[in-house]
Amino acid sequence: MENSGGIQASLSGRYALALFELARDSNQLDSVAQSLAALKRALGESTELRTLTTSPVIGREAATKAVAAVGETMGLDPLTRKFLGVMAQGRRLSQLGAAIRAFETLLSNHKGESRAEVTSAHPLAKAQVTALEKALKARVGRDVAVDLKVDPAVLGGLVVKIGSQMIDSSIRTRLNSLAQAMKG
């Protein structure tokens, strides 16, 4: 697969690539992508799930049983459930967030689109996201899938990362620049 060399270099990337190839070969990319998106949201919202994936004191068997229950409760597809079980058995649940991001990158490459990580001070409205996707598509020349993050510390504006390129129009950065200029 093109563009997967960098992803394969990391442990989470190898897990993501294996999941991606299994999902692609069994025509389950959409269902796995939906399950992983739900897991990503849950990791962001649930302290218990984050603890399950990061705590070194939770044993292999307990983690395996817990992720099986999580998969069942969340209605995740069977392939994603098996993936979670493999990660739990290998004591690699701490890599879950990175593996999800790597899978998203592989899926975007497969679809011929770019991924952009967008950080804003407040949640963006649907119309704002659509306008942003359109502007980014015009800039990079292909469809752009947008991952939204909210960080009140940016104060306002946006921070956009596409691959190694970063566009920082946040008020925090502007204020820092102004403070540096005033120091002389």
mmCIF file of N, CA, C and O in Angstrom, residues 57-95:
data_model
loop_
_atom_site.group_PDB
_atom_site.id
_atom_site.type_symbol
_atom_site.label_atom_id
_atom_site.label_comp_id
_atom_site.label_asym_id
_atom_site.label_seq_id
_atom_site.Cartn_x
_atom_site.Cartn_y
_atom_site.Cartn_z
ATOM 1 N N VAL A 57 -2.032 -1.558 35.671
ATOM 2 C CA VAL A 57 -2.422 -2.510 36.714
ATOM 3 C C VAL A 57 -3.562 -3.435 36.298
ATOM 4 O O VAL A 57 -3.837 -4.420 36.966
ATOM 5 N N ILE A 58 -4.214 -3.127 35.184
ATOM 6 C CA ILE A 58 -5.288 -3.998 34.691
ATOM 7 C C ILE A 58 -4.633 -5.141 33.931
ATOM 8 O O ILE A 58 -3.907 -4.928 32.962
ATOM 9 N N GLY A 59 -4.866 -6.364 34.394
ATOM 10 C CA GLY A 59 -4.245 -7.547 33.797
ATOM 11 C C GLY A 59 -4.780 -7.871 32.415
ATOM 12 O O GLY A 59 -5.819 -7.356 31.983
ATOM 13 N N ARG A 60 -4.055 -8.728 31.740
ATOM 14 C CA ARG A 60 -4.384 -9.139 30.370
ATOM 15 C C ARG A 60 -5.794 -9.714 30.272
ATOM 16 O O ARG A 60 -6.568 -9.319 29.399
ATOM 17 N N GLU A 61 -6.125 -10.654 31.154
ATOM 18 C CA GLU A 61 -7.445 -11.299 31.090
ATOM 19 C C GLU A 61 -8.572 -10.321 31.404
ATOM 20 O O GLU A 61 -9.598 -10.302 30.738
ATOM 21 N N ALA A 62 -8.362 -9.492 32.433
ATOM 22 C CA ALA A 62 -9.385 -8.499 32.801
ATOM 23 C C ALA A 62 -9.592 -7.502 31.663
ATOM 24 O O ALA A 62 -10.735 -7.141 31.342
ATOM 25 N N ALA A 63 -8.511 -7.062 31.034
ATOM 26 C CA ALA A 63 -8.614 -6.115 29.918
ATOM 27 C C ALA A 63 -9.332 -6.752 28.738
ATOM 28 O O ALA A 63 -10.175 -6.119 28.088
ATOM 29 N N THR A 64 -9.012 -8.013 28.456
ATOM 30 C CA THR A 64 -9.650 -8.716 27.337
ATOM 31 C C THR A 64 -11.156 -8.830 27.565
ATOM 32 O O THR A 64 -11.958 -8.579 26.666
ATOM 33 N N LYS A 65 -11.550 -9.201 28.804
ATOM 34 C CA LYS A 65 -12.974 -9.309 29.132
ATOM 35 C C LYS A 65 -13.647 -7.935 29.059
ATOM 36 O O LYS A 65 -14.772 -7.799 28.567
ATOM 37 N N ALA A 66 -12.952 -6.924 29.543
ATOM 38 C CA ALA A 66 -13.527 -5.576 29.551
ATOM 39 C C ALA A 66 -13.743 -5.050 28.143
ATOM 40 O O ALA A 66 -14.801 -4.481 27.844
ATOM 41 N N VAL A 67 -12.765 -5.232 27.240
ATOM 42 C CA VAL A 67 -12.954 -4.719 25.873
ATOM 43 C C VAL A 67 -14.000 -5.526 25.126
ATOM 44 O O VAL A 67 -14.699 -4.983 24.264
ATOM 45 N N ALA A 68 -14.155 -6.806 25.478
ATOM 46 C CA ALA A 68 -15.231 -7.597 24.870
ATOM 47 C C ALA A 68 -16.582 -7.011 25.278
ATOM 48 O O ALA A 68 -17.493 -6.871 24.450
ATOM 49 N N ALA A 69 -16.707 -6.649 26.556
ATOM 50 C CA ALA A 69 -17.953 -6.051 27.048
ATOM 51 C C ALA A 69 -18.181 -4.678 26.410
ATOM 52 O O ALA A 69 -19.316 -4.342 26.035
ATOM 53 N N VAL A 70 -17.125 -3.892 26.275
ATOM 54 C CA VAL A 70 -17.234 -2.569 25.633
ATOM 55 C C VAL A 70 -17.706 -2.734 24.191
ATOM 56 O O VAL A 70 -18.608 -2.033 23.728
ATOM 57 N N GLY A 71 -17.092 -3.670 23.468
ATOM 58 C CA GLY A 71 -17.474 -3.909 22.072
ATOM 59 C C GLY A 71 -18.923 -4.315 21.943
ATOM 60 O O GLY A 71 -19.643 -3.849 21.051
ATOM 61 N N GLU A 72 -19.364 -5.159 22.853
ATOM 62 C CA GLU A 72 -20.759 -5.618 22.848
ATOM 63 C C GLU A 72 -21.700 -4.453 23.148
ATOM 64 O O GLU A 72 -22.671 -4.211 22.432
ATOM 65 N N THR A 73 -21.408 -3.718 24.208
ATOM 66 C CA THR A 73 -22.260 -2.607 24.626
ATOM 67 C C THR A 73 -22.351 -1.529 23.554
ATOM 68 O O THR A 73 -23.428 -0.978 23.307
ATOM 69 N N MET A 74 -21.221 -1.226 22.924
ATOM 70 C CA MET A 74 -21.199 -0.167 21.908
ATOM 71 C C MET A 74 -21.715 -0.642 20.552
ATOM 72 O O MET A 74 -21.900 0.161 19.648
ATOM 73 N N GLY A 75 -21.906 -1.943 20.391
ATOM 74 C CA GLY A 75 -22.382 -2.473 19.120
ATOM 75 C C GLY A 75 -21.326 -2.380 18.020
ATOM 76 O O GLY A 75 -21.656 -2.142 16.854
ATOM 77 N N LEU A 76 -20.062 -2.573 18.404
ATOM 78 C CA LEU A 76 -18.978 -2.503 17.425
ATOM 79 C C LEU A 76 -19.039 -3.714 16.504
ATOM 80 O O LEU A 76 -19.490 -4.791 16.897
ATOM 81 N N ASP A 77 -18.541 -3.550 15.283
ATOM 82 C CA ASP A 77 -18.545 -4.652 14.331
ATOM 83 C C ASP A 77 -17.601 -5.760 14.816
ATOM 84 O O ASP A 77 -16.677 -5.501 15.598
ATOM 85 N N PRO A 78 -17.823 -7.005 14.379
ATOM 86 C CA PRO A 78 -17.024 -8.139 14.857
ATOM 87 C C PRO A 78 -15.512 -7.990 14.604
ATOM 88 O O PRO A 78 -14.710 -8.389 15.449
ATOM 89 N N LEU A 79 -15.124 -7.437 13.491
ATOM 90 C CA LEU A 79 -13.705 -7.293 13.187
ATOM 91 C C LEU A 79 -13.029 -6.326 14.168
ATOM 92 O O LEU A 79 -11.931 -6.590 14.668
ATOM 93 N N THR A 80 -13.697 -5.234 14.489
ATOM 94 C CA THR A 80 -13.149 -4.271 15.445
ATOM 95 C C THR A 80 -13.107 -4.895 16.842
ATOM 96 O O THR A 80 -12.151 -4.679 17.593
ATOM 97 N N ARG A 81 -14.113 -5.688 17.192
ATOM 98 C CA ARG A 81 -14.101 -6.370 18.488
ATOM 99 C C ARG A 81 -12.902 -7.307 18.591
ATOM 100 O O ARG A 81 -12.222 -7.359 19.618
ATOM 101 N N LYS A 82 -12.655 -8.051 17.517
ATOM 102 C CA LYS A 82 -11.518 -8.969 17.502
ATOM 103 C C LYS A 82 -10.209 -8.190 17.609
ATOM 104 O O LYS A 82 -9.290 -8.581 18.328
ATOM 105 N N PHE A 83 -10.140 -7.059 16.911
ATOM 106 C CA PHE A 83 -8.967 -6.178 16.957
ATOM 107 C C PHE A 83 -8.701 -5.723 18.395
ATOM 108 O O PHE A 83 -7.561 -5.766 18.875
ATOM 109 N N LEU A 84 -9.751 -5.296 19.097
ATOM 110 C CA LEU A 84 -9.603 -4.879 20.499
ATOM 111 C C LEU A 84 -9.105 -6.033 21.362
ATOM 112 O O LEU A 84 -8.254 -5.846 22.241
ATOM 113 N N GLY A 85 -9.631 -7.215 21.105
ATOM 114 C CA GLY A 85 -9.205 -8.392 21.862
ATOM 115 C C GLY A 85 -7.732 -8.702 21.644
ATOM 116 O O GLY A 85 -7.008 -9.021 22.596
ATOM 117 N N VAL A 86 -7.288 -8.596 20.407
ATOM 118 C CA VAL A 86 -5.875 -8.840 20.093
ATOM 119 C C VAL A 86 -4.997 -7.802 20.783
ATOM 120 O O VAL A 86 -3.955 -8.130 21.353
ATOM 121 N N MET A 87 -5.426 -6.541 20.750
ATOM 122 C CA MET A 87 -4.650 -5.495 21.423
ATOM 123 C C MET A 87 -4.607 -5.738 22.937
ATOM 124 O O MET A 87 -3.567 -5.546 23.567
ATOM 125 N N ALA A 88 -5.728 -6.161 23.508
ATOM 126 C CA ALA A 88 -5.764 -6.428 24.947
ATOM 127 C C ALA A 88 -4.864 -7.620 25.293
ATOM 128 O O ALA A 88 -4.104 -7.563 26.261
ATOM 129 N N GLN A 89 -4.929 -8.671 24.491
ATOM 130 C CA GLN A 89 -4.096 -9.853 24.739
ATOM 131 C C GLN A 89 -2.610 -9.516 24.633
ATOM 132 O O GLN A 89 -1.795 -10.050 25.364
ATOM 133 N N GLY A 90 -2.267 -8.612 23.729
ATOM 134 C CA GLY A 90 -0.875 -8.199 23.567
ATOM 135 C C GLY A 90 -0.467 -7.083 24.508
ATOM 136 O O GLY A 90 0.646 -6.566 24.414
ATOM 137 N N ARG A 91 -1.373 -6.689 25.408
ATOM 138 C CA ARG A 91 -1.143 -5.576 26.349
ATOM 139 C C ARG A 91 -0.753 -4.311 25.590
ATOM 140 O O ARG A 91 0.177 -3.604 25.960
ATOM 141 N N ARG A 92 -1.481 -4.027 24.512
ATOM 142 C CA ARG A 92 -1.205 -2.872 23.664
ATOM 143 C C ARG A 92 -2.369 -1.888 23.611
ATOM 144 O O ARG A 92 -2.414 -1.040 22.725
ATOM 145 N N LEU A 93 -3.299 -1.962 24.556
ATOM 146 C CA LEU A 93 -4.439 -1.046 24.533
ATOM 147 C C LEU A 93 -4.014 0.410 24.667
ATOM 148 O O LEU A 93 -4.720 1.310 24.207
ATOM 149 N N SER A 94 -2.848 0.658 25.241
ATOM 150 C CA SER A 94 -2.366 2.038 25.358
ATOM 151 C C SER A 94 -2.100 2.640 23.981
ATOM 152 O O SER A 94 -2.032 3.859 23.833
ATOM 153 N N GLN A 95 -1.986 1.798 22.963
ATOM 154 C CA GLN A 95 -1.733 2.246 21.600
ATOM 155 C C GLN A 95 -3.025 2.452 20.797
ATOM 156 O O GLN A 95 -2.972 2.787 19.619
#
